[in-house]
Amino acid sequence: MQCGTPAPQPARDCAGCGEPLPAAARFCSSCGLTTGGATAKSVPAPPADQPVAERRVTSVLFGDLVGFTPLSESKDSEEVRELLSAYFQQCRLVVARYGGVIEKFIGDAVMAVWGVPVAHEDDAERAVRAGLDLVAMVTRLGDEVGAEGLAQRVGVVTGEVAVTVGATGEGMVAGDAVNTAARVQSAASPGEVWVDGTTHALASAAISFTEAGEHELKGKAQLVRLWRAGAVVGQRGGAKRVDILEAPFTGHDADLRVVKDLFHSTQESGRPRLVVLDGEAGIGKSRLAWEFEKYVDGLATRSRWHRGRCLSYGDGVAFWALAEAFRARFGLVEADTGEVVTQRLDAGLTAYVADAGERDWLRPRLAVLLGAGGGAGFAREDLFAAWTAFLEHLTRDDESVVLVLDDAQHADDGLLDFLDHLMATARTPIFILALARPDLLGRRAELGGRRASVVRLEPLDEGTMAALIDGLVAELSPATRSALVRRAEGIPLFAVETVRALIDRDLVVPRDGRYVAASAALDLDAIGAPATLHALVAARLDALTAEEKRVVADAAVLGLTFTRDGLLALGNSAEAVDSALDLLRRREIFSIQTDRFSAERG
C-alpha cells in the first residue's frame, strides 16, 4: 500500500568535516562542502549565485600576538584600539603583497590563506615570506609604541581544505590544515615562524629552516615534526641561491625597510624614484641590494628587474651601466654585435611596444645605446627621451621597473645627466637604486632632484657586529670574538674576509652544517689582513690625488689617530693639509674624533 509520503532519508555525516548533516541538506553548514549523496544526480545543482565548495591544497597562516594582554591592561581603550587598527592594517598590507587573502581576525590573531581564489605553485613559499614579514612588523610596532615584549608567533601549514568558492568575508576555508596551523602557531616561540613538513618541503629552496623538533599537537594522534623558518636565501623557487659562507643580515634592517617603503611608494604614486644607497666600501650596500632583490622577487606584484655596473676604467664606457641593463633586457651579451643586436632589438621592441610608429622611433636610438648605431644624428636630449620612453613601456600591465646601478660612484657625467632627465620627465613607476660610495654625492649632491632619496649606511656597533660574527662562526671564545669585533671596525666585509682567511688556514672548520673554531684560542695577528682587504684599501688609495696620498702617508706615520698640527709638523703647508683633510673626510678615508674625553679630539 502506498501513501505518497516520501520515505525518510538515512542520517549521514559530512565527508569533509565529519559533522552530522540534516537529512535533506545539500551543503554542510560547518565547512560548506557539497554533500554529494548516492550519486552525483541525487544533488541538484546550486543556484548560480550560491557559493560552491570544493577541495583544494592551500597554505594556511595563523599569527597570534604575544604580550598584548598586559599591554592592553596598561593603556586606555583608545590607545588599544589605535594599536589594533594599525596592526590589522599592516597585516592586510603584508598578506596582500604576497598574494594571500585574509580569512579572518580573531581577537588579536590573524588567519590568512594562499591558493584562494587562484592557486600558485609557490603559495607555500609566499606564506612563509609573509610570516617572516609579519613577525618583523610586530616587533617594529612594539618598538614604536614602547611595548617591550610585544611579538608575534606564526604557524604555516599546507594541506587539503574545503574551499567555499564565491564566499565573501569569513568561512572561505575549513579542514584539518586550518586547525593544525593554529596548533603549530601555539607551539611556536614568540618572534618565530614554524611550519609543517609539507610547507618545509615546498619552501626550503628559497628559505632556510632549522628543525624545531617533534611536538604533541592537540587533535593529532602522533607527534608532529616542525621546522623553524630562518631567512630568505634565494629568489622565488631558490633561484640565485648560493650556499657559501654568508653573514647573517643584521644591523641594516631599518635601512632595508626604508628602501622597501620607498619602492612601494613608487608603485603607489606611479612616479619614478632614485634612491642612493650611500656608504663606504664593505659597509653592506651589495648585501642590502640582494636582500631587496629577494624581497621584490617574492611579491605578488611583478617587477622587471635590471642591473648594471659603472666601470672605473676603459675607453668608450659612457652609459655603460645603462647599456648593460638594456642588453640583459633584450637577451644580449657584451660580445654581440651587428645582425644579432638588430634581430634581438626588433624582437624586444615587438614584445614591449605595441605601436609600430613608436617602435620605429625607438629602434635607432636604442641601437646607439647598445653599440649598434652611430648616433651622430641624434641630440643627447633626443636619446634621453627615447631611453626614458622605453623604460616607461616596460611598466605596462601594472608592472614596475627596477634598475640597480652598482659602483655608481664611477658613473660618468652623461649617465648622471640621464638620471636627472628620467626623474624629471618619467610618469611611470621606475625605481632606481644606486649603490655608491660617498664620492658620488660629493660630485652631484643634488642628483635626482626632489625625486631622490639618500639612505646612509653606517658602520655596525659592537653588539651588532658580535651577533654577525656569531652567525658566521660558532663556539668562539669571548676573547676571540672581541678581537674580531675590534678588527672589523664596524665593517661587515672585514669580518667576513677575516673569517674566510681563518677557514683557509683550517683555524675555522665546518661541523654539523656550520663553521666552528678549531681551537679555543685563535691567533688573529698571525694571519694579518686578508689579501682581499689589501686590494680593497689599495684601490681606494690609488684613486686619490698625489697631494691626498701624501697626507694619508704622513698620517699613517703618526698612527691611527693624529692631529692637524702633527701633519703640519711633518712639513706640509696649512693650505694643502686643510684642502686634503676636507676631501679625505668626505671620502671617508679619515673621520673626525669626536670623543670629548679624548686628548686628540678633532
XYZ file of C-alpha atoms in Angstrom, residues 21 41 84 94 106 114 122 146 159 298 319 353-354 388 395-396 406 417 443 566 576 598:
22
model
C 24.027 16.561 8.405
C 22.492 13.241 -9.872
C 44.977 47.146 16.926
C 51.713 42.342 4.135
C 40.071 36.511 15.808
C 47.181 31.215 -0.117
C 54.818 28.855 -4.814
C 57.225 51.317 23.667
C 47.298 20.778 3.068
C 58.755 37.215 -3.794
C 76.368 54.971 -20.260
C 55.974 48.310 -27.567
C 52.574 47.896 -29.197
C 63.122 57.030 -20.894
C 55.863 49.381 -16.895
C 52.713 48.316 -18.737
C 76.442 49.047 -8.880
C 72.557 63.611 -16.553
C 80.254 65.230 -7.088
C 101.006 66.851 13.667
C 97.400 71.774 1.362
C 89.973 62.214 24.083
